[in-house]
PDB file of C-alpha atoms in Angstrom:
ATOM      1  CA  UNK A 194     -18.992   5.970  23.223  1.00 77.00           C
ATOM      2  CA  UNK A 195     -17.669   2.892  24.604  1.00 83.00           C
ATOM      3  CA  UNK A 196     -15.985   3.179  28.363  1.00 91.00           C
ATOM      4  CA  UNK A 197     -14.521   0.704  29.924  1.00 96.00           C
ATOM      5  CA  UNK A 198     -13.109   0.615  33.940  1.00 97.00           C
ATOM      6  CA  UNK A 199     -11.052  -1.490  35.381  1.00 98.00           C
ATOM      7  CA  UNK A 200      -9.980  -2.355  39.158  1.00 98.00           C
ATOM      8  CA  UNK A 201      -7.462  -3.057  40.405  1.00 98.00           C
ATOM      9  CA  UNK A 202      -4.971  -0.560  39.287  1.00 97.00           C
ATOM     10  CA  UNK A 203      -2.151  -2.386  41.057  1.00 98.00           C
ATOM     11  CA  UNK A 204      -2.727  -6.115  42.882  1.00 98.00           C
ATOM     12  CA  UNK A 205       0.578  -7.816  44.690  1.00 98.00           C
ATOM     13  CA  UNK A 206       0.219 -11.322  45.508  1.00 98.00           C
ATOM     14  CA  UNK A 207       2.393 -14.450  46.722  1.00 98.00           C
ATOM     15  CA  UNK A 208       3.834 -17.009  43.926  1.00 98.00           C
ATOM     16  CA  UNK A 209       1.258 -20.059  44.113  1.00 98.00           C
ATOM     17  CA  UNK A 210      -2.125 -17.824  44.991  1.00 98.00           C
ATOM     18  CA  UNK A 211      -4.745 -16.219  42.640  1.00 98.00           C
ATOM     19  CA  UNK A 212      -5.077 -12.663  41.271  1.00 98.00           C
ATOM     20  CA  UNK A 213      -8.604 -11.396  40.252  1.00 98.00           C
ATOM     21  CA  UNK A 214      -9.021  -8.478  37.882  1.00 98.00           C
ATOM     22  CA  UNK A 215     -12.446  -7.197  36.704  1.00 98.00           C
ATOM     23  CA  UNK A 216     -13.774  -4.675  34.388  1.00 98.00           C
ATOM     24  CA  UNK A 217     -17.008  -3.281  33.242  1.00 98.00           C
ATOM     25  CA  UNK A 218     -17.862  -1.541  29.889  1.00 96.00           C
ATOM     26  CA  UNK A 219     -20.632   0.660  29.253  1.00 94.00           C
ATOM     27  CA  UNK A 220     -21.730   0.122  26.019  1.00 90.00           C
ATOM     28  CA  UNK A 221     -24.140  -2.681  25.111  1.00 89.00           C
ATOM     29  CA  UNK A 222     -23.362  -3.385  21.923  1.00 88.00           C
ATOM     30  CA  UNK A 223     -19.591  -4.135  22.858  1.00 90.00           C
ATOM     31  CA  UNK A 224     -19.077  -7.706  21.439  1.00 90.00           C
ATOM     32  CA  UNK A 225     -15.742  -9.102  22.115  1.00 92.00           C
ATOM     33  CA  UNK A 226     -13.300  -8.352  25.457  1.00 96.00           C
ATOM     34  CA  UNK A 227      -9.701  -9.380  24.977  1.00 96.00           C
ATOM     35  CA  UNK A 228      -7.165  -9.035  27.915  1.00 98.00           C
ATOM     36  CA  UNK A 229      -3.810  -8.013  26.689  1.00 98.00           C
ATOM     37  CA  UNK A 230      -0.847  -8.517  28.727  1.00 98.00           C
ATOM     38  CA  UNK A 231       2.500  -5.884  28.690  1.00 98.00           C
ATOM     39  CA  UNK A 232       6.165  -6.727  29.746  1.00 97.00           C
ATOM     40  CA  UNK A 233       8.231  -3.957  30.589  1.00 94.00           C
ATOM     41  CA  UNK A 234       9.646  -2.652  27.259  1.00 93.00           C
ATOM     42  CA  UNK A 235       7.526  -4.026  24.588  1.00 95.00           C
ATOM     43  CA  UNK A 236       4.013  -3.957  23.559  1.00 96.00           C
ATOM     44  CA  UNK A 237       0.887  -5.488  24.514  1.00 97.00           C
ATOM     45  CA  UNK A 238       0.309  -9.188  23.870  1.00 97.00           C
ATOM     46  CA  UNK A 239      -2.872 -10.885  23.637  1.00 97.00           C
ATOM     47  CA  UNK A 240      -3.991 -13.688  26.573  1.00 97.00           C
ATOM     48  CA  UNK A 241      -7.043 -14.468  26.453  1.00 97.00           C
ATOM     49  CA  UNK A 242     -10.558 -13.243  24.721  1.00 96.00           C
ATOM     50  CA  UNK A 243     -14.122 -13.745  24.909  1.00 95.00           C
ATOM     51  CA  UNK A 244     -17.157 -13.201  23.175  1.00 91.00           C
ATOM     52  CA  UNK A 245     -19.992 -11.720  23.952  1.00 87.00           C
ATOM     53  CA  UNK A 246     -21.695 -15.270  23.456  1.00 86.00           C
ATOM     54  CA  UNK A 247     -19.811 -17.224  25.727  1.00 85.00           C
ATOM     55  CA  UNK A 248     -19.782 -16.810  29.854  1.00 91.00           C
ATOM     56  CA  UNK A 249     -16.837 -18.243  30.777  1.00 95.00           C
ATOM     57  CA  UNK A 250     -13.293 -19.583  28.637  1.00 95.00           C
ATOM     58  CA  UNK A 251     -10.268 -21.352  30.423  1.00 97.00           C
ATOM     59  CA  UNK A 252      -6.841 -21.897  29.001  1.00 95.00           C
ATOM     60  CA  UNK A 253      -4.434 -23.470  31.601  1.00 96.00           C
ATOM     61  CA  UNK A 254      -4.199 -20.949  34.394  1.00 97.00           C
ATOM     62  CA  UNK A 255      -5.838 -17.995  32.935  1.00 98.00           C
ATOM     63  CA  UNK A 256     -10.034 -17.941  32.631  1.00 98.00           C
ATOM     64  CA  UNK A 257     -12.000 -15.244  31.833  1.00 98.00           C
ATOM     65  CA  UNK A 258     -15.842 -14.615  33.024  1.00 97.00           C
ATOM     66  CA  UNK A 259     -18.365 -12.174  31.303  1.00 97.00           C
ATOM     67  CA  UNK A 260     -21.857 -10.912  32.706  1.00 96.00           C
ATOM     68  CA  UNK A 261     -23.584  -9.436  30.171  1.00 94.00           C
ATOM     69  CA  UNK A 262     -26.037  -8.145  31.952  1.00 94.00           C
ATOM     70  CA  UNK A 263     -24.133  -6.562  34.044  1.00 95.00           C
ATOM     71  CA  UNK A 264     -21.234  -5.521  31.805  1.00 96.00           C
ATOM     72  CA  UNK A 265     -18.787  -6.889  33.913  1.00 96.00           C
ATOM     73  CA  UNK A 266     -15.773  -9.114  32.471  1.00 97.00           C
ATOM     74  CA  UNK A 267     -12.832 -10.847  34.727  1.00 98.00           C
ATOM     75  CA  UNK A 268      -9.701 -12.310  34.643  1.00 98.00           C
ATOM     76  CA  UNK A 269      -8.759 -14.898  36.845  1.00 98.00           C
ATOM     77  CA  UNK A 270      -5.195 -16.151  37.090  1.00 98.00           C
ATOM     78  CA  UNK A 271      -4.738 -19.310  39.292  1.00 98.00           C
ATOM     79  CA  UNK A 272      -1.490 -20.785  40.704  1.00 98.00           C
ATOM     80  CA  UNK A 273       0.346 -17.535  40.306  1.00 98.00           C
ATOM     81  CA  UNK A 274       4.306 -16.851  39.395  1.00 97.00           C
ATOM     82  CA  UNK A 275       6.535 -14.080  39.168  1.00 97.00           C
ATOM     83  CA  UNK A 276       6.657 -14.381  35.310  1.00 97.00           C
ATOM     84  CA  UNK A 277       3.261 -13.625  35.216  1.00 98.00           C
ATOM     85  CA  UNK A 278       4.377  -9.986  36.618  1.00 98.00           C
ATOM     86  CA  UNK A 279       3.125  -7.171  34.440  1.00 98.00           C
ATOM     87  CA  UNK A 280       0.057  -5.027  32.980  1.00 97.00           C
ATOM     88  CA  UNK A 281      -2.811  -6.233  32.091  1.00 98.00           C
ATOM     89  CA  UNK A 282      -5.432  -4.638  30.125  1.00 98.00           C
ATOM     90  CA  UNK A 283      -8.817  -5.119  29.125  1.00 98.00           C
ATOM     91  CA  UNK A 284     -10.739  -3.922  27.037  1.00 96.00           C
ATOM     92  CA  UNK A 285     -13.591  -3.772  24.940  1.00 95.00           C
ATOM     93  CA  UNK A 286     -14.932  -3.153  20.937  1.00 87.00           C
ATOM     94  CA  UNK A 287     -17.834  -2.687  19.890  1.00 69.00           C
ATOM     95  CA  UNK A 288     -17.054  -1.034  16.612  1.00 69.00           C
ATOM     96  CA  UNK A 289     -16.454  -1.933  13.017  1.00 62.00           C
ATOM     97  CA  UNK A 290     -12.685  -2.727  11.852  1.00 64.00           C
ATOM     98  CA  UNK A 291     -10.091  -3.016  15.325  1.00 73.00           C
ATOM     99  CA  UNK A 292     -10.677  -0.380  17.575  1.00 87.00           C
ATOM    100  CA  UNK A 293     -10.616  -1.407  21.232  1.00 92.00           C
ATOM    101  CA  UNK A 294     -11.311   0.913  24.155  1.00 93.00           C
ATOM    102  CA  UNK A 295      -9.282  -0.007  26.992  1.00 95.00           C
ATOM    103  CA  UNK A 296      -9.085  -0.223  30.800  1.00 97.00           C
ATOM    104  CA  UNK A 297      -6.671   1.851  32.396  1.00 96.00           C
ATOM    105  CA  UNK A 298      -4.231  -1.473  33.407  1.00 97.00           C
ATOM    106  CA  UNK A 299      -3.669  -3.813  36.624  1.00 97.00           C
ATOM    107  CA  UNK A 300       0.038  -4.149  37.362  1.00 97.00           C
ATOM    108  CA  UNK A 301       0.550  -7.554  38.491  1.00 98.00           C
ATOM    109  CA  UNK A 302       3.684  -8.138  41.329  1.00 98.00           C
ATOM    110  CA  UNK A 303       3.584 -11.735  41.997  1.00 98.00           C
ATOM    111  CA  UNK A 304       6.036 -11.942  45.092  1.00 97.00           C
ATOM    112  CA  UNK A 305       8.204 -15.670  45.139  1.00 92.00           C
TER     113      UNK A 305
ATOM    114  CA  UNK B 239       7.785 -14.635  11.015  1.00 68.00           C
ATOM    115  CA  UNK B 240       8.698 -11.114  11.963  1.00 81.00           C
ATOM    116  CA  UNK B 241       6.647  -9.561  14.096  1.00 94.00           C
ATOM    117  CA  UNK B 242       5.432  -5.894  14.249  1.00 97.00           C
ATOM    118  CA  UNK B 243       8.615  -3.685  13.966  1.00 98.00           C
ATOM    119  CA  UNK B 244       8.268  -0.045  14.565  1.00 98.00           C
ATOM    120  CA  UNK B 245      10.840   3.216  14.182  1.00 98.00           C
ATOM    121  CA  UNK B 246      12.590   4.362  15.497  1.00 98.00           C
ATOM    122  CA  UNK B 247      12.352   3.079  18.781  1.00 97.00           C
ATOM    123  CA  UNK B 248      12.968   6.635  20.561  1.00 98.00           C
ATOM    124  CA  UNK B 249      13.102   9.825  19.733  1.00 97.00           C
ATOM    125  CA  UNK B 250      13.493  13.270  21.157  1.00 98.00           C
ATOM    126  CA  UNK B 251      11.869  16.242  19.764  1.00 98.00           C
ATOM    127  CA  UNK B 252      11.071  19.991  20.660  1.00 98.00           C
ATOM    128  CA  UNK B 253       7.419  22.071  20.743  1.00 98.00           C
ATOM    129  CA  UNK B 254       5.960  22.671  17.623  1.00 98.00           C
ATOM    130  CA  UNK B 255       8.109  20.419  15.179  1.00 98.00           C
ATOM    131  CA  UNK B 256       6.614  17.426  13.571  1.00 98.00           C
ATOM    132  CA  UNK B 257       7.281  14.078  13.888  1.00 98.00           C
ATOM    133  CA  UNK B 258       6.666  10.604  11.607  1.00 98.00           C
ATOM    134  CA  UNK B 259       6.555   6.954  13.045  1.00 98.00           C
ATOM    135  CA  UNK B 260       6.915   4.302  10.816  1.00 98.00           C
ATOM    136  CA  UNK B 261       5.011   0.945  11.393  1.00 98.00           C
ATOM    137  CA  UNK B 262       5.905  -2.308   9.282  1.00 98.00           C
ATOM    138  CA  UNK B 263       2.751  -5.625  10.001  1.00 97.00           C
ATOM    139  CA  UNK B 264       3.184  -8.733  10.267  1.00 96.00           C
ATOM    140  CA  UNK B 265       3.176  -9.802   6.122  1.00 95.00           C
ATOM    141  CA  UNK B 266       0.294 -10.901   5.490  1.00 93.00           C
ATOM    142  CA  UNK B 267      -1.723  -8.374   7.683  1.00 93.00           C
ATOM    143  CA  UNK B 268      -3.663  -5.441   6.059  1.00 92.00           C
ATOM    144  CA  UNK B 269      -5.035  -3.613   9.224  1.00 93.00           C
ATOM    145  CA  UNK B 270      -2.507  -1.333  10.909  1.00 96.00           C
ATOM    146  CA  UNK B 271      -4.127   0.397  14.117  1.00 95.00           C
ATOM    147  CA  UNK B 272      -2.164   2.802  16.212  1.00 97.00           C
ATOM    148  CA  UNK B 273      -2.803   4.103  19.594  1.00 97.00           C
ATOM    149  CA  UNK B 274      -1.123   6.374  22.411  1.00 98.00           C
ATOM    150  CA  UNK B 275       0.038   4.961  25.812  1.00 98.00           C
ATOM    151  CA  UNK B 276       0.364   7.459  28.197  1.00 96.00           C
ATOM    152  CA  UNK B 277       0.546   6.991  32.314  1.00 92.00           C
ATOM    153  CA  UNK B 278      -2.374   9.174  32.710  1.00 89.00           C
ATOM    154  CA  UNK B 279      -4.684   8.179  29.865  1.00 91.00           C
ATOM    155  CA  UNK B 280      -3.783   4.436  29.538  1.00 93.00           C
ATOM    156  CA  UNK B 281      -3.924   3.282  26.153  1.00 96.00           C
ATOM    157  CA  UNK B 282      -5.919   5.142  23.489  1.00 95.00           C
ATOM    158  CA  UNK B 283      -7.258   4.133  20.122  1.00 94.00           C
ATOM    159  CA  UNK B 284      -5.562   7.129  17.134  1.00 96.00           C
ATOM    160  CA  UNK B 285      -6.650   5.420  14.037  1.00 93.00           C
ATOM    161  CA  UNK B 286      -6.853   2.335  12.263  1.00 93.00           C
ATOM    162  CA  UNK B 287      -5.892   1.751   8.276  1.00 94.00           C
ATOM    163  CA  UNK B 288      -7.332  -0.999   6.111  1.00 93.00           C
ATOM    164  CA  UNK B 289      -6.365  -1.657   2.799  1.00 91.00           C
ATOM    165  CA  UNK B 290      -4.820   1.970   2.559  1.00 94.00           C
ATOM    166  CA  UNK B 291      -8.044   3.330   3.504  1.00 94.00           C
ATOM    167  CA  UNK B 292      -8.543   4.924   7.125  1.00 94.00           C
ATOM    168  CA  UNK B 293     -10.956   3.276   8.796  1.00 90.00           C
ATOM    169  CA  UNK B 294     -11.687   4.440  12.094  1.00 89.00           C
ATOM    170  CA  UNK B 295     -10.353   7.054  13.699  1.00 91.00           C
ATOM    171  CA  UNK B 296     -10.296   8.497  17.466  1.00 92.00           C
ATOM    172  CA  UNK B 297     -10.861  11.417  19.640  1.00 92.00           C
ATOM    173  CA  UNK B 298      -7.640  13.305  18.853  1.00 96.00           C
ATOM    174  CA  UNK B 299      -7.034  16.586  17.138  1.00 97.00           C
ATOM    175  CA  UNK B 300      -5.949  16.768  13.584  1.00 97.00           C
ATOM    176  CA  UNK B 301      -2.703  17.069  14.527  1.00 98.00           C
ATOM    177  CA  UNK B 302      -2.135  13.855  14.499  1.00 98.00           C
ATOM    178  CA  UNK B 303      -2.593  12.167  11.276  1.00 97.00           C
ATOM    179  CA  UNK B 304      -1.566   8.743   9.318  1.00 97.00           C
ATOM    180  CA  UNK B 305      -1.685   6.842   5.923  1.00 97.00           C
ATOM    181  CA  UNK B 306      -0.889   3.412   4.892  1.00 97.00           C
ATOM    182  CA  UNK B 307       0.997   2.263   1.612  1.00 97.00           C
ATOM    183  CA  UNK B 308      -0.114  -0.516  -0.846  1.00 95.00           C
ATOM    184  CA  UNK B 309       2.610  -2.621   1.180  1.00 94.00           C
ATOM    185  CA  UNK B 310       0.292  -2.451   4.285  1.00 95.00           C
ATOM    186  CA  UNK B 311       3.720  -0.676   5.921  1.00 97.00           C
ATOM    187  CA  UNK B 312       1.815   2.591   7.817  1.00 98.00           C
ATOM    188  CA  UNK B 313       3.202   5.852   9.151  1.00 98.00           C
ATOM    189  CA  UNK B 314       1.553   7.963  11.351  1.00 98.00           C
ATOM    190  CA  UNK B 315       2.592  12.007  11.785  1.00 98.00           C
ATOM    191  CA  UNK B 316       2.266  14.411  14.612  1.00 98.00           C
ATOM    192  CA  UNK B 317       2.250  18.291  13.507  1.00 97.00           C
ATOM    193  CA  UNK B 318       3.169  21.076  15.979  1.00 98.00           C
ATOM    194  CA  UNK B 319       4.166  18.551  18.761  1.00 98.00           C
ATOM    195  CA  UNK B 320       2.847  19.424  22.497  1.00 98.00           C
ATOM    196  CA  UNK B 321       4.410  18.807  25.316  1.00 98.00           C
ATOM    197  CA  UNK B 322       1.204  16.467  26.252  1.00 97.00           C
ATOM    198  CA  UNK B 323       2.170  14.290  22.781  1.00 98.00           C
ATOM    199  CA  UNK B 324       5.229  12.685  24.819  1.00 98.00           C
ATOM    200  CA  UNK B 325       4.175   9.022  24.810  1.00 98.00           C
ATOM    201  CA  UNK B 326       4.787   5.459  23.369  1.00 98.00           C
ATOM    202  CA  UNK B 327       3.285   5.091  20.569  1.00 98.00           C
ATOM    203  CA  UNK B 328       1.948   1.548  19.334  1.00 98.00           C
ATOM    204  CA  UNK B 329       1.455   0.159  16.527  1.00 98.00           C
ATOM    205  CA  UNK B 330      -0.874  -3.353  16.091  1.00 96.00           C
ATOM    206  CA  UNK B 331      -1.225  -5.227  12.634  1.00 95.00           C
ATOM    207  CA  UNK B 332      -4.289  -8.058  12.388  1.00 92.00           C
ATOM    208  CA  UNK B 333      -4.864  -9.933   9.990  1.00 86.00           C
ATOM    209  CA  UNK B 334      -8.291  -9.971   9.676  1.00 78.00           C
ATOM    210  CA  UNK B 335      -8.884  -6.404  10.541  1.00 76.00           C
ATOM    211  CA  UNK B 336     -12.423  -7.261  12.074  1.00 77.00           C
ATOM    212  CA  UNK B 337     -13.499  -6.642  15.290  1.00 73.00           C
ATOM    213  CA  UNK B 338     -12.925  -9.849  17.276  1.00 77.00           C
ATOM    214  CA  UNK B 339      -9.756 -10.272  15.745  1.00 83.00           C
ATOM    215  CA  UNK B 340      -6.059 -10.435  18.075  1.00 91.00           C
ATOM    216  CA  UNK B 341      -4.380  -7.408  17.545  1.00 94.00           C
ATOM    217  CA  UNK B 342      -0.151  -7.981  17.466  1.00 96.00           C
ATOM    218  CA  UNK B 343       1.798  -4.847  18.532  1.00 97.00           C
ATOM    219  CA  UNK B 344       5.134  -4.043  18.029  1.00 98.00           C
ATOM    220  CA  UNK B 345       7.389  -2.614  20.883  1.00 97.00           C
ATOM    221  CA  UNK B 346       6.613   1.248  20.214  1.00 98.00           C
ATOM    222  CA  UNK B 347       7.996   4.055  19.456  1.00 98.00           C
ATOM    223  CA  UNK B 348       8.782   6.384  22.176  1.00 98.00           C
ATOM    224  CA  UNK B 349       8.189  10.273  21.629  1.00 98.00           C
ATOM    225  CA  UNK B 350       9.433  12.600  24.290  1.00 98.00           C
ATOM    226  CA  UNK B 351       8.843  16.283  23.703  1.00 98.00           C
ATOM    227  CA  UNK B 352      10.782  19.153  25.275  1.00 97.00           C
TER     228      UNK B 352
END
């Protein structure tokens, strides 16, 4: 089945720089990679997505890449600030109805 | 609009009783998925309901078990609790119950097991 890996498991970074977080999935039917964000104390809220027939989607500060040949997705988070502390996940589905296999989570600590 | 609500929010139980979560969607929404956040394991898919049919379901013994009423509201039971079962449960409703669809999760329901 479907695997998916993510690094890193924690990142700490300065208010104002960029935070990278990438993943990589196994299977190669997996179709659509959402990154879900989680606040301390409630649940996991979606970002940003992607589909497996688009490279690369931007929405303000947040952008996500995907090499399919590879299997390697990415967030990117630009201009950094300590609201934007938390886990992220990816993850990956490649299944019928909403299962998503995901990465094992990135906390964030963006540092003012 | 309300989002996900799930109870009860915490809960304390003891090896080898049982346990039910309850999971109201966002109206509207006819998939309910659930899935298991642990430190170790991350999050893991349990099952997913559609239309008060189970859908999908993942690696997990049959312990663990769910349904969903005609109201799309879902509850999901765990039979002889393990000390291993403490976690947060989650609970995500979609709307469109496909696979490229967002998922909206409530804030959990948190199972510790002594």
């Amino acid at each position: 089945g479907e695997n998916v890996e993510q690094h890193p498991s924690t990142l700490s970074v300065q208010e104002g720089d960029s935070a990278v977080i990438k993943c990589t999935y196994s299977d190669s039917a997996s179709n659509y990679f959402p990154w879900y964000k989680q606040e301390l104390g409630k649940g996991p809220q979606l970002i940003i997505d992607i589909r497996s027939n688009v490279g690369e989607k931007k929405d303000q500060r947040i952008a996500v890449t995907l090499n399919k040949t590879a299997k390697h997705f990415s967030l990117h988070i630009t201009e950094t600030q300590p609201e934007d502390s938390a886990v992220y996940f990816c993850a990956a589905s490649s299944q019928a109805g909403t299962a998503l296999i995901f990465g094992k989570g990135t906390t964030l600590s963006v540092s003012s | 609009k309300a989002g996900v609500t799930q109870t009860p929010r915490y809960l304390i139980k003891t090896r080898g009783q049982q346990v039910t979560l309850s999971c109201s969607p966002i109206s509207g929404h006819r998939s309910v998925s659930w899935y298991q956040q642990t430190p170790g394991q991350g999050l893991q898919f349990l099952f997913e309901y559609f239309s008060e049919t189970q859908r999908n379901k993942g690696n997990f013994p049959g312990r663990f078990s769910g349904r969903q009423f005609s109201n799309s509201r879902s509850e999901m039971n765990v039979s002889t609790l393990e000390l291993g079962d403490s976690a947060l449960y989650l609970c995500a409703s979609s709307f469109t119950g496909s696979n490229t669809g967002e998922l909206f999760f409530g804030e959990g329901s948190r199972l510790t097991v002594l």
